[in-house]
Coordinates of C-alpha atoms and ligand atoms in Angstrom, one line a residue:
Chain A
M1 CA 115.2 34.8 78.9
D2 CA 117.3 31.9 80.2
L3 CA 118.1 32.4 83.9
R4 CA 121.1 30.1 83.8
R5 CA 122.7 32.3 81.1
V6 CA 122.0 35.5 82.9
L7 CA 123.6 34.1 86.1
A8 CA 126.7 32.7 84.3
P9 CA 130.0 34.6 84.6
K10 CA 131.0 37.0 81.7
E11 CA 127.7 36.6 79.8
E12 CA 126.0 39.5 78.2
I13 CA 122.6 40.5 79.6
P14 CA 119.9 42.3 77.7
A15 CA 120.0 46.1 77.9
G16 CA 116.4 46.2 79.3
L17 CA 117.4 43.9 82.2
R18 CA 120.4 46.0 82.9
L19 CA 118.3 49.2 83.1
A20 CA 115.6 47.5 85.2
L21 CA 118.1 46.2 87.7
G22 CA 119.7 49.6 88.0
A23 CA 116.4 51.3 88.5
L24 CA 115.5 48.6 91.1
T25 CA 118.6 49.5 93.1
G26 CA 117.7 53.2 93.1
I27 CA 114.1 52.5 94.1
S28 CA 115.1 50.1 96.9
F29 CA 117.5 52.7 98.2
L30 CA 114.8 55.4 98.2
A31 CA 112.3 52.9 99.8
L32 CA 114.7 52.0 102.6
W33 CA 115.4 55.6 103.2
S34 CA 111.7 56.5 103.4
W35 CA 110.9 53.6 105.6
L36 CA 113.7 54.5 108.1
T37 CA 112.7 58.2 108.2
Y38 CA 108.9 58.4 107.7
G39 CA 108.5 55.2 109.6
G40 CA 110.1 56.9 112.6
L41 CA 112.8 54.3 113.0
V42 CA 115.5 57.0 112.9
R43 CA 115.3 60.5 114.4
P44 CA 115.2 63.3 111.8
D45 CA 118.3 65.0 113.2
F46 CA 120.2 61.8 112.5
L47 CA 118.8 61.2 109.1
A48 CA 116.7 63.8 107.2
P49 CA 113.7 62.4 105.2
P50 CA 113.8 62.7 101.4
H51 CA 111.5 65.6 101.0
E52 CA 113.6 67.7 103.4
V53 CA 116.7 67.1 101.3
L54 CA 114.7 68.2 98.3
T55 CA 113.5 71.4 100.0
A56 CA 117.0 72.1 101.1
A57 CA 118.1 71.8 97.5
L58 CA 115.3 74.1 96.3
R59 CA 116.1 76.6 99.0
G60 CA 119.8 76.6 98.1
L61 CA 119.1 77.1 94.5
E62 CA 116.7 79.9 95.2
R63 CA 119.2 81.8 97.3
G64 CA 122.0 81.0 95.0
T65 CA 124.2 79.6 97.8
L66 CA 124.2 76.1 96.3
L67 CA 125.5 77.3 93.0
R68 CA 128.2 79.3 94.7
H69 CA 129.3 76.3 96.7
I70 CA 129.4 74.2 93.6
Q71 CA 131.4 76.8 91.7
A72 CA 133.9 77.1 94.6
S73 CA 134.4 73.4 94.8
L74 CA 134.7 73.0 91.0
L75 CA 137.4 75.6 90.9
V76 CA 139.4 73.9 93.6
I77 CA 139.0 70.4 92.1
L78 CA 139.6 71.3 88.5
S79 CA 142.6 73.5 89.3
G80 CA 144.3 70.9 91.5
F81 CA 143.5 68.1 89.1
A82 CA 144.7 70.0 86.0
L83 CA 147.9 71.1 87.7
A84 CA 148.7 67.6 88.8
S85 CA 147.8 66.1 85.4
V86 CA 149.9 68.6 83.4
I87 CA 153.0 67.6 85.3
A88 CA 152.2 63.9 86.1
V89 CA 151.4 62.8 82.5
P90 CA 154.7 63.7 80.8
L91 CA 156.7 62.9 83.8
G92 CA 155.0 59.6 84.3
I93 CA 155.5 58.6 80.7
L94 CA 159.2 59.4 81.0
M95 CA 159.4 57.6 84.3
G96 CA 158.0 54.4 82.9
S97 CA 160.3 54.3 79.9
F98 CA 163.5 55.9 81.1
Q99 CA 165.2 54.1 84.0
V100 CA 167.2 57.2 84.8
V101 CA 164.0 59.2 85.5
A102 CA 162.5 56.3 87.4
A103 CA 165.7 56.0 89.6
V104 CA 165.5 59.7 90.4
L105 CA 161.8 59.8 91.2
E106 CA 161.0 56.4 92.7
P107 CA 162.3 57.3 96.3
I108 CA 159.9 60.3 96.4
T109 CA 156.9 58.7 94.8
G110 CA 157.3 55.5 96.8
F111 CA 157.2 57.5 100.0
M112 CA 154.6 60.1 99.1
R113 CA 152.1 57.7 97.8
Y114 CA 151.3 56.2 101.1
L115 CA 151.2 59.5 103.1
P116 CA 147.6 60.5 104.0
V117 CA 147.2 64.0 102.5
S118 CA 145.5 65.2 105.7
A119 CA 148.8 64.7 107.5
L120 CA 150.4 67.3 105.3
I121 CA 147.7 69.9 105.8
P122 CA 149.5 71.6 108.8
L123 CA 152.6 72.1 106.7
L124 CA 150.5 73.3 103.7
I125 CA 148.9 75.9 105.9
L126 CA 152.4 77.1 107.1
W127 CA 153.7 77.2 103.5
V128 CA 150.9 78.5 101.4
G129 CA 148.4 79.9 103.9
I130 CA 144.7 79.1 104.3
G131 CA 143.5 80.6 101.0
I132 CA 142.4 78.7 97.9
E133 CA 146.0 77.7 97.3
E134 CA 146.0 75.4 100.3
K135 CA 142.8 73.7 99.0
I136 CA 144.2 73.3 95.5
A137 CA 147.4 71.9 97.0
V138 CA 145.5 69.2 98.9
I139 CA 143.8 68.1 95.6
F140 CA 147.2 68.3 93.9
L141 CA 149.0 66.1 96.5
G142 CA 146.1 63.7 96.6
T143 CA 146.2 63.0 92.9
F144 CA 149.7 63.8 91.6
F145 CA 151.7 60.9 93.1
Q146 CA 149.0 58.4 92.3
Q147 CA 148.9 59.6 88.7
L148 CA 152.6 59.5 88.4
V149 CA 152.7 55.8 89.5
L150 CA 149.7 54.8 87.3
I151 CA 150.9 56.5 84.2
S152 CA 154.5 55.3 84.6
D153 CA 152.9 51.8 84.6
V154 CA 151.1 52.6 81.4
S155 CA 154.3 53.7 79.8
A156 CA 156.3 50.7 81.0
R157 CA 153.8 48.4 79.3
V158 CA 154.3 49.9 75.8
S159 CA 155.8 47.0 73.9
K160 CA 159.6 47.1 73.3
D161 CA 159.0 45.7 69.8
L162 CA 157.0 48.8 68.9
I163 CA 159.8 51.0 70.0
D164 CA 162.5 48.9 68.3
C165 CA 160.4 48.8 65.1
S166 CA 160.3 52.6 65.1
Y167 CA 164.1 52.7 65.3
T168 CA 164.3 50.4 62.2
L169 CA 161.9 52.8 60.4
G170 CA 164.5 55.6 61.0
A171 CA 163.2 57.3 64.1
S172 CA 165.6 59.2 66.3
R173 CA 165.3 58.8 70.1
G174 CA 163.4 62.1 70.3
Q175 CA 161.0 61.0 67.6
V176 CA 160.4 57.7 69.4
V177 CA 159.3 59.6 72.5
T178 CA 157.1 62.1 70.8
R179 CA 155.7 60.1 67.9
V180 CA 155.5 56.7 69.4
L181 CA 155.7 56.6 73.1
F182 CA 153.3 59.5 73.8
P183 CA 150.5 58.3 71.4
A184 CA 151.0 54.7 72.5
C185 CA 150.3 55.8 76.1
L186 CA 147.3 58.0 75.3
P187 CA 144.5 55.4 76.0
G188 CA 146.0 54.3 79.3
V189 CA 146.6 57.9 80.3
M190 CA 143.0 58.8 79.6
D191 CA 141.7 55.8 81.6
N192 CA 143.9 56.7 84.5
L193 CA 143.0 60.4 84.4
R194 CA 139.4 59.3 84.7
V195 CA 140.1 57.1 87.7
T196 CA 142.2 59.8 89.5
M197 CA 139.5 62.4 88.7
G198 CA 137.2 60.3 90.9
W199 CA 139.8 60.2 93.6
A200 CA 140.2 64.0 93.4
W201 CA 136.5 64.3 94.4
T202 CA 137.1 62.2 97.4
Y203 CA 139.6 64.7 98.7
L204 CA 137.2 67.6 98.5
V205 CA 136.0 67.6 102.1
V206 CA 139.5 67.2 103.4
A207 CA 140.6 70.2 101.2
E208 CA 137.8 72.4 102.6
L209 CA 138.3 71.3 106.2
V210 CA 140.3 74.3 107.0
A211 CA 139.3 78.0 106.9
A212 CA 136.9 77.6 104.0
N213 CA 133.9 79.9 103.6
S214 CA 132.4 78.3 100.5
G215 CA 132.4 74.9 98.7
L216 CA 130.4 71.7 99.1
G217 CA 132.8 70.3 101.6
Y218 CA 132.5 73.5 103.7
M219 CA 128.7 73.3 103.3
I220 CA 128.7 69.8 104.7
L221 CA 131.0 70.6 107.6
N222 CA 129.1 73.7 108.5
A223 CA 125.8 71.8 108.4
M224 CA 127.2 69.3 110.8
R225 CA 127.6 71.9 113.5
G226 CA 123.8 72.6 113.4
L227 CA 122.9 69.0 112.9
F228 CA 121.3 69.9 109.5
T229 CA 121.3 66.4 108.1
D230 CA 119.2 67.5 105.2
V231 CA 122.0 69.9 104.0
I232 CA 124.7 67.2 104.8
L233 CA 122.8 64.7 102.6
L234 CA 122.3 67.4 99.9
G235 CA 126.1 68.0 99.8
I236 CA 126.8 64.4 99.5
F237 CA 124.3 63.9 96.7
V238 CA 125.6 66.9 94.8
I239 CA 129.2 65.7 95.1
G240 CA 128.2 62.3 93.9
L241 CA 126.3 63.7 90.9
L242 CA 129.2 66.0 90.0
G243 CA 131.6 63.1 90.2
L244 CA 129.3 61.1 88.0
L245 CA 129.2 64.0 85.5
T246 CA 132.9 64.4 85.3
D247 CA 133.3 60.7 84.9
Q248 CA 130.9 60.8 81.9
I249 CA 132.8 63.8 80.4
F250 CA 136.0 61.9 80.6
K251 CA 134.4 58.9 78.8
W252 CA 133.4 61.3 76.0
I253 CA 136.8 62.9 75.8
R254 CA 138.4 59.5 75.6
R255 CA 136.1 58.3 72.8
W256 CA 136.8 61.5 70.9
L257 CA 140.5 61.6 71.5
V258 CA 141.4 57.9 71.0
P259 CA 138.7 56.5 68.6
W260 CA 141.2 53.8 67.6
S261 CA 141.4 52.1 71.0
P262 CA 138.2 50.4 72.2
A263 CA 137.2 51.5 75.7
F264 CA 136.3 49.0 78.4
Chain B
M1 CA 185.7 39.4 53.1
G2 CA 185.1 42.0 50.5
G3 CA 182.0 40.9 48.6
G4 CA 178.5 40.8 50.0
K5 CA 175.9 43.4 50.8
L6 CA 175.8 42.3 54.4
V7 CA 178.8 40.9 56.1
V8 CA 178.7 39.5 59.6
D9 CA 182.2 38.9 60.7
R10 CA 183.0 36.7 63.8
V11 CA 180.2 38.2 65.8
R12 CA 179.8 36.9 69.3
M13 CA 177.0 37.9 71.7
A14 CA 177.0 37.1 75.4
F15 CA 174.3 38.4 77.7
A16 CA 175.5 39.4 81.2
R17 CA 173.4 37.8 84.0
R18 CA 173.0 39.2 87.4
R19 CA 174.4 36.0 88.8
G20 CA 176.6 33.3 87.2
E21 CA 178.2 33.1 83.9
P22 CA 177.0 35.2 81.0
V23 CA 174.6 33.5 78.5
V24 CA 176.4 33.0 75.2
A25 CA 173.7 33.5 72.6
L26 CA 176.0 33.6 69.5
E27 CA 179.5 32.1 69.2
E28 CA 181.7 33.7 66.6
I29 CA 179.1 33.7 63.8
S30 CA 180.1 34.7 60.3
L31 CA 177.9 35.0 57.2
T32 CA 177.4 37.1 54.1
V33 CA 174.3 38.0 52.2
A34 CA 174.9 39.0 48.6
E35 CA 173.1 41.9 46.9
E36 CA 169.5 40.9 46.0
E37 CA 169.9 37.6 47.7
F38 CA 167.2 35.9 49.9
V39 CA 168.8 34.1 52.8
A40 CA 166.8 32.2 55.3
I41 CA 168.0 31.1 58.7
V42 CA 166.6 28.1 60.5
G43 CA 167.7 26.8 63.9
P44 CA 166.4 25.2 67.1
S45 CA 164.5 27.4 69.5
G46 CA 166.6 29.7 71.6
C47 CA 169.7 29.3 69.4
G48 CA 170.1 33.1 68.9
K49 CA 168.3 33.7 65.7
S50 CA 166.4 36.8 66.9
T51 CA 169.6 38.0 68.6
L52 CA 171.5 37.8 65.3
L53 CA 168.8 39.8 63.5
R54 CA 168.6 42.4 66.3
L55 CA 172.3 42.8 66.1
V56 CA 172.2 43.4 62.3
A57 CA 169.3 45.8 62.9
G58 CA 171.6 47.7 65.2
L59 CA 169.2 47.3 68.2
M60 CA 172.0 45.7 70.2
E61 CA 175.7 45.8 70.2
P62 CA 177.7 42.6 69.8
T63 CA 180.2 41.6 72.5
S64 CA 182.8 41.3 69.8
G65 CA 183.1 41.1 66.0
R66 CA 181.7 43.5 63.4
M67 CA 179.0 43.8 60.9
L68 CA 179.1 45.7 57.6
L69 CA 176.4 46.8 55.3
D70 CA 177.7 47.9 51.9
G71 CA 181.1 48.0 53.4
R72 CA 180.1 50.4 56.2
E73 CA 180.2 49.3 59.8
I74 CA 176.8 48.9 61.4
R75 CA 176.4 51.2 64.4
G76 CA 172.9 51.5 65.7
P77 CA 169.6 51.2 64.0
S78 CA 168.8 53.0 60.8
A79 CA 166.2 53.1 58.0
D80 CA 168.5 51.3 55.7
R81 CA 167.8 48.1 57.5
G82 CA 164.0 47.6 57.7
M83 CA 162.6 45.0 60.0
V84 CA 159.4 43.0 60.2
F85 CA 158.7 41.5 63.6
Q86 CA 156.7 38.4 64.6
S87 CA 154.7 40.4 67.0
Y88 CA 152.2 42.9 65.7
T89 CA 154.0 46.2 65.7
L90 CA 151.7 48.5 63.7
F91 CA 151.0 51.8 65.4
P92 CA 147.4 51.3 66.7
W93 CA 146.7 55.1 66.5
L94 CA 147.5 55.3 62.8
T95 CA 145.5 54.0 59.8
V96 CA 147.0 51.5 57.4
Q97 CA 147.8 54.4 55.1
R98 CA 149.5 56.4 57.9
N99 CA 151.4 53.4 59.2
V100 CA 152.9 52.8 55.8
E101 CA 153.8 56.5 55.5
F102 CA 155.4 56.5 58.9
G103 CA 159.0 56.1 57.9
L104 CA 158.7 58.6 55.1
S105 CA 157.1 61.2 57.3
L106 CA 160.0 60.8 59.8
R107 CA 162.3 61.9 57.0
G108 CA 160.1 64.8 56.0
V109 CA 159.0 63.5 52.6
P110 CA 156.3 65.8 51.3
A111 CA 152.7 64.6 52.0
A112 CA 151.7 64.1 48.4
E113 CA 154.7 62.0 47.5
R114 CA 154.3 60.1 50.8
R115 CA 150.7 59.3 50.0
A116 CA 151.6 58.1 46.5
I117 CA 154.4 55.8 47.7
A118 CA 152.2 54.4 50.4
R119 CA 149.3 53.7 48.0
R120 CA 151.7 51.8 45.8
F121 CA 152.9 49.5 48.5
I122 CA 149.5 49.1 50.0
A123 CA 148.4 47.9 46.5
E124 CA 151.4 45.6 46.3
V125 CA 150.5 43.8 49.5
G126 CA 146.9 43.6 48.4
L127 CA 145.3 45.9 50.9
E128 CA 143.6 48.3 48.6
G129 CA 140.4 49.5 50.2
F130 CA 141.8 49.2 53.7
E131 CA 143.8 52.4 53.6
D132 CA 141.7 54.1 56.3
A133 CA 141.3 51.0 58.6
Y134 CA 142.9 51.0 62.0
P135 CA 145.1 48.0 62.9
E136 CA 142.5 47.0 65.5
Q137 CA 140.1 46.3 62.7
L138 CA 142.5 44.1 60.7
S139 CA 143.1 40.3 60.8
G140 CA 146.6 39.0 61.7
G141 CA 147.5 38.4 58.1
M142 CA 146.4 41.9 57.1
R143 CA 148.5 43.4 59.9
Q144 CA 151.6 41.6 58.7
R145 CA 150.9 42.7 55.2
T146 CA 150.7 46.3 56.4
A147 CA 154.0 45.8 58.4
L148 CA 155.6 44.5 55.2
A149 CA 154.3 47.4 53.2
R150 CA 155.6 49.8 55.8
A151 CA 159.0 48.3 55.8
L152 CA 159.2 48.3 51.9
A153 CA 157.9 51.9 51.6
N154 CA 161.0 53.0 53.4
D155 CA 163.1 51.4 50.6
P156 CA 165.7 49.8 52.9
E157 CA 168.9 48.3 51.6
I158 CA 168.1 45.0 53.4
L159 CA 164.9 43.6 54.8
L160 CA 165.2 41.8 58.1
M161 CA 162.3 39.5 58.9
D162 CA 162.0 37.6 62.2
E163 CA 159.4 34.9 61.9
P164 CA 157.1 37.4 60.3
F165 CA 154.4 34.8 59.7
G166 CA 155.0 32.8 62.8
A167 CA 151.8 34.0 64.5
L168 CA 149.5 33.3 61.5
D169 CA 147.4 30.2 60.8
S170 CA 148.8 27.9 58.1
Q171 CA 146.5 29.0 55.3
T172 CA 147.2 32.7 55.9
R173 CA 150.9 31.8 56.2
Q174 CA 150.9 30.2 52.7
L175 CA 149.2 33.2 51.2
M176 CA 151.8 35.5 52.8
Q177 CA 154.6 33.3 51.5
E178 CA 153.2 33.5 48.0
L179 CA 152.9 37.3 48.4
L180 CA 156.4 37.7 49.6
L181 CA 157.7 35.5 46.8
G182 CA 155.9 37.6 44.2
I183 CA 157.2 40.9 45.7
W184 CA 160.7 39.6 46.1
E185 CA 160.9 38.2 42.6
H186 CA 160.2 41.5 41.0
A187 CA 161.6 44.0 43.5
H188 CA 164.8 42.0 44.2
K189 CA 165.4 43.2 47.7
T190 CA 168.1 41.7 49.8
V191 CA 166.4 39.7 52.6
L192 CA 167.6 38.0 55.7
F193 CA 164.7 35.9 56.9
I194 CA 164.3 33.9 60.1
T195 CA 161.8 31.1 60.5
H196 CA 161.0 27.9 62.3
D197 CA 159.2 26.6 59.3
I198 CA 161.5 24.5 57.1
D199 CA 159.1 24.5 54.1
E200 CA 159.0 28.3 54.3
A201 CA 162.8 28.6 54.4
I202 CA 163.3 26.3 51.4
L203 CA 160.4 27.8 49.4
L204 CA 161.5 31.4 49.8
A205 CA 165.3 31.4 50.0
D206 CA 168.3 31.2 47.7
R207 CA 170.3 29.9 50.5
V208 CA 169.3 28.3 53.8
L209 CA 171.6 28.6 56.8
V210 CA 171.1 26.0 59.5
M211 CA 172.2 27.1 63.0
T212 CA 173.4 24.9 65.9
A213 CA 171.8 24.9 69.3
R214 CA 172.9 27.6 71.6
P215 CA 175.5 29.0 71.5
G216 CA 174.5 29.6 67.9
R217 CA 176.8 29.0 65.0
I218 CA 176.2 28.3 61.4
K219 CA 176.2 24.6 61.1
K220 CA 175.5 24.2 57.4
E221 CA 174.7 26.2 54.4
L222 CA 172.4 24.9 51.7
V223 CA 172.1 26.5 48.3
I224 CA 168.5 26.0 47.1
E225 CA 168.7 25.5 43.4
L226 CA 165.0 25.5 42.7
P227 CA 163.9 27.4 39.6
R228 CA 162.2 30.8 39.9
P229 CA 159.5 32.0 39.8
R230 CA 158.4 29.6 42.6
D231 CA 155.0 28.9 44.0
I232 CA 153.4 26.6 46.5
S233 CA 153.2 23.7 44.1
L234 CA 156.9 23.2 44.6
L235 CA 156.3 21.9 48.1
T236 CA 155.6 18.4 46.9
S237 CA 158.3 18.2 44.2
P238 CA 161.1 15.6 44.7
A239 CA 163.9 18.2 44.7
F240 CA 162.1 20.2 47.4
M241 CA 161.6 17.0 49.5
A242 CA 165.3 16.2 49.2
Y243 CA 166.2 19.7 50.6
K244 CA 163.7 19.3 53.3
R245 CA 165.0 15.9 54.4
E246 CA 168.5 17.3 54.7
V247 CA 167.4 20.3 56.8
L248 CA 165.2 18.1 59.0
E249 CA 168.1 15.8 59.7
L250 CA 170.4 18.7 60.6
L251 CA 167.8 20.3 62.8
H252 CA 166.9 17.0 64.5
G253 CA 170.5 16.5 65.7
E254 CA 170.6 20.1 67.0
A255 CA 167.3 19.7 68.8
L256 CA 168.7 16.7 70.6
R257 CA 171.8 18.6 71.5
A258 CA 169.8 21.6 72.6
E259 CA 167.8 19.4 75.0
R260 CA 170.9 17.8 76.5
G261 CA 172.6 21.2 76.7
A262 CA 169.6 22.7 78.5
S263 CA 169.6 19.9 81.1
E264 CA 173.4 20.4 81.6
V265 CA 173.0 24.1 82.0
G266 CA 170.1 23.5 84.4
A267 CA 172.3 21.1 86.5
G268 CA 175.4 23.3 86.4
G269 CA 173.7 26.7 87.0
Ligands
ATP301 N1 168.1 40.5 76.4 C1 168.5 39.3 76.8 N2 169.1 39.1 78.0 C2 169.5 37.9 78.3 N3 169.4 36.8 77.6 C3 168.9 36.9 76.4 C4 168.4 38.2 75.9 N4 167.9 38.0 74.7 C5 168.0 36.7 74.4 N5 168.6 36.0 75.4 C6 169.0 34.6 75.4 O1 169.7 34.3 74.3 C7 169.4 33.1 73.7 C8 169.0 33.3 72.3 O2 167.7 34.0 72.2 P1 167.0 34.4 70.9 O3 165.8 35.1 71.2 O4 168.0 35.1 70.0 O5 166.7 32.9 70.3 P2 165.8 32.5 69.0 O6 166.7 31.6 68.3 O7 165.3 33.7 68.4 O8 164.7 31.7 69.7 P3 163.2 31.4 69.2 O9 163.3 30.4 68.1 O10 162.5 30.9 70.4 O11 162.6 32.7 68.7 C9 168.3 32.6 74.6 O12 168.8 31.6 75.4 C10 167.8 33.7 75.3 O13 167.3 33.3 76.6
MG302 MG1 163.3 34.5 68.0

């Protein structure tokens, strides 16, 4: 193995090396964590040692509470995300290719994109209450406007020649939209849905900040009151793992849905 | 102007600009293409060749003047004017077969008939065995073959080609020229073909129109009286060289004018 090649930009590295480096990161992380906790450098109510997090996990699984929290969070995330996607995908595609739609929507999206979702929570509570609707609404608002902007970008990048070519093949405007514009956007849409799915997870704790009695975010916030750092860490790990899992699922869906477009 | 499959009658095209004078791309251009004729247009870069073709395709509206196909005024794009672009315009989500079928499926041609027609044109452009390939897997030459088959499968009244081989390497380009010659010589389509390549224009066309620098007008028309069927070996014949010299001289003068024009526009605007 030539070290100079491995350390050159944009060069492929062997699969074995890639795995080894990944494993090394994981092991180093665990080692650092163990050293800090078992070595007594950090107090356990600041940072729980690994085995306590593991027992917290087993305890949660045994009592069924962990699964309940996971279910509750998944329901919130998936509903909010699905709702946002169902509206944002078609609207974004139209926005990127029809200047009329863009002109109507741009003032709102431009404004909403930069608003922290947490700033809207008081209003959301007033409008939809403190039930699951409010939590779904937080995820919705956190992803919808980002999706709209990203997908409108995808749509705007569809080549004009491709559209013009469809006209010369006899396509009507409606056919151009449904048979050319939509499929042409599909790979970009899938990529951006995957990215925004990741962002949806990052809004989970914010969503469960108010009046929740289940969910991973709630679990973390509740543990904070009793300084149960083991449960806090457990919540963080579970969110990370679920995020990773959904990301992988999106990769699979993309490969299955758009086999003709190489993923990156 | 009665005769002629395609009649372009005093068409002028000016593009509005946000600031300053509009850009006049075409100045009162008139031409006719006869039924089953192959007409090539050459001209300096930016003289409005693509604009002319897009106007005929109905993808833009002229500032003034009119265009007729079979005596009917051209209004908007339609399947009776097929176009092949320089850029790769295959639908990446469709296989070669489905790409070629695309125009037919828009018109609701039954699947079996559609498949048969597509097979025929795929064979004609020499792509048998690649029916199920996606554009991503094809070379540039194969993509343009597919684009040609797709345009032909639609059976247009006229085929508009805007530097269709411009992005290909010179060997592939020669193969494509031979392919197009072969197809045209037995299918006898009416073709309006734009190119930068003088050899290509003379080799393929019945008539070569040389355009002036922007604003584009037809500067000169050359009837190419080379015998058909033609092939690449013509490129070195004395008759071919004579045509080539003539076109080169015309274009050289225009290139000089275009340079000077560009610097004047630059100084004025
Ligand atoms: N949509 C447009 N808006 C404004 N100006 C345009 C537009 N399309 C073309 N032009 C201008 O019109 C002129 C002619 O353009 P056109 O693309 O027709 O030239 P061309 O002869 O095809 O050039 P090339 O040989 O480089 O392909 C150019 O100066 C170009 O900048
Ligand atoms: Mg051009």
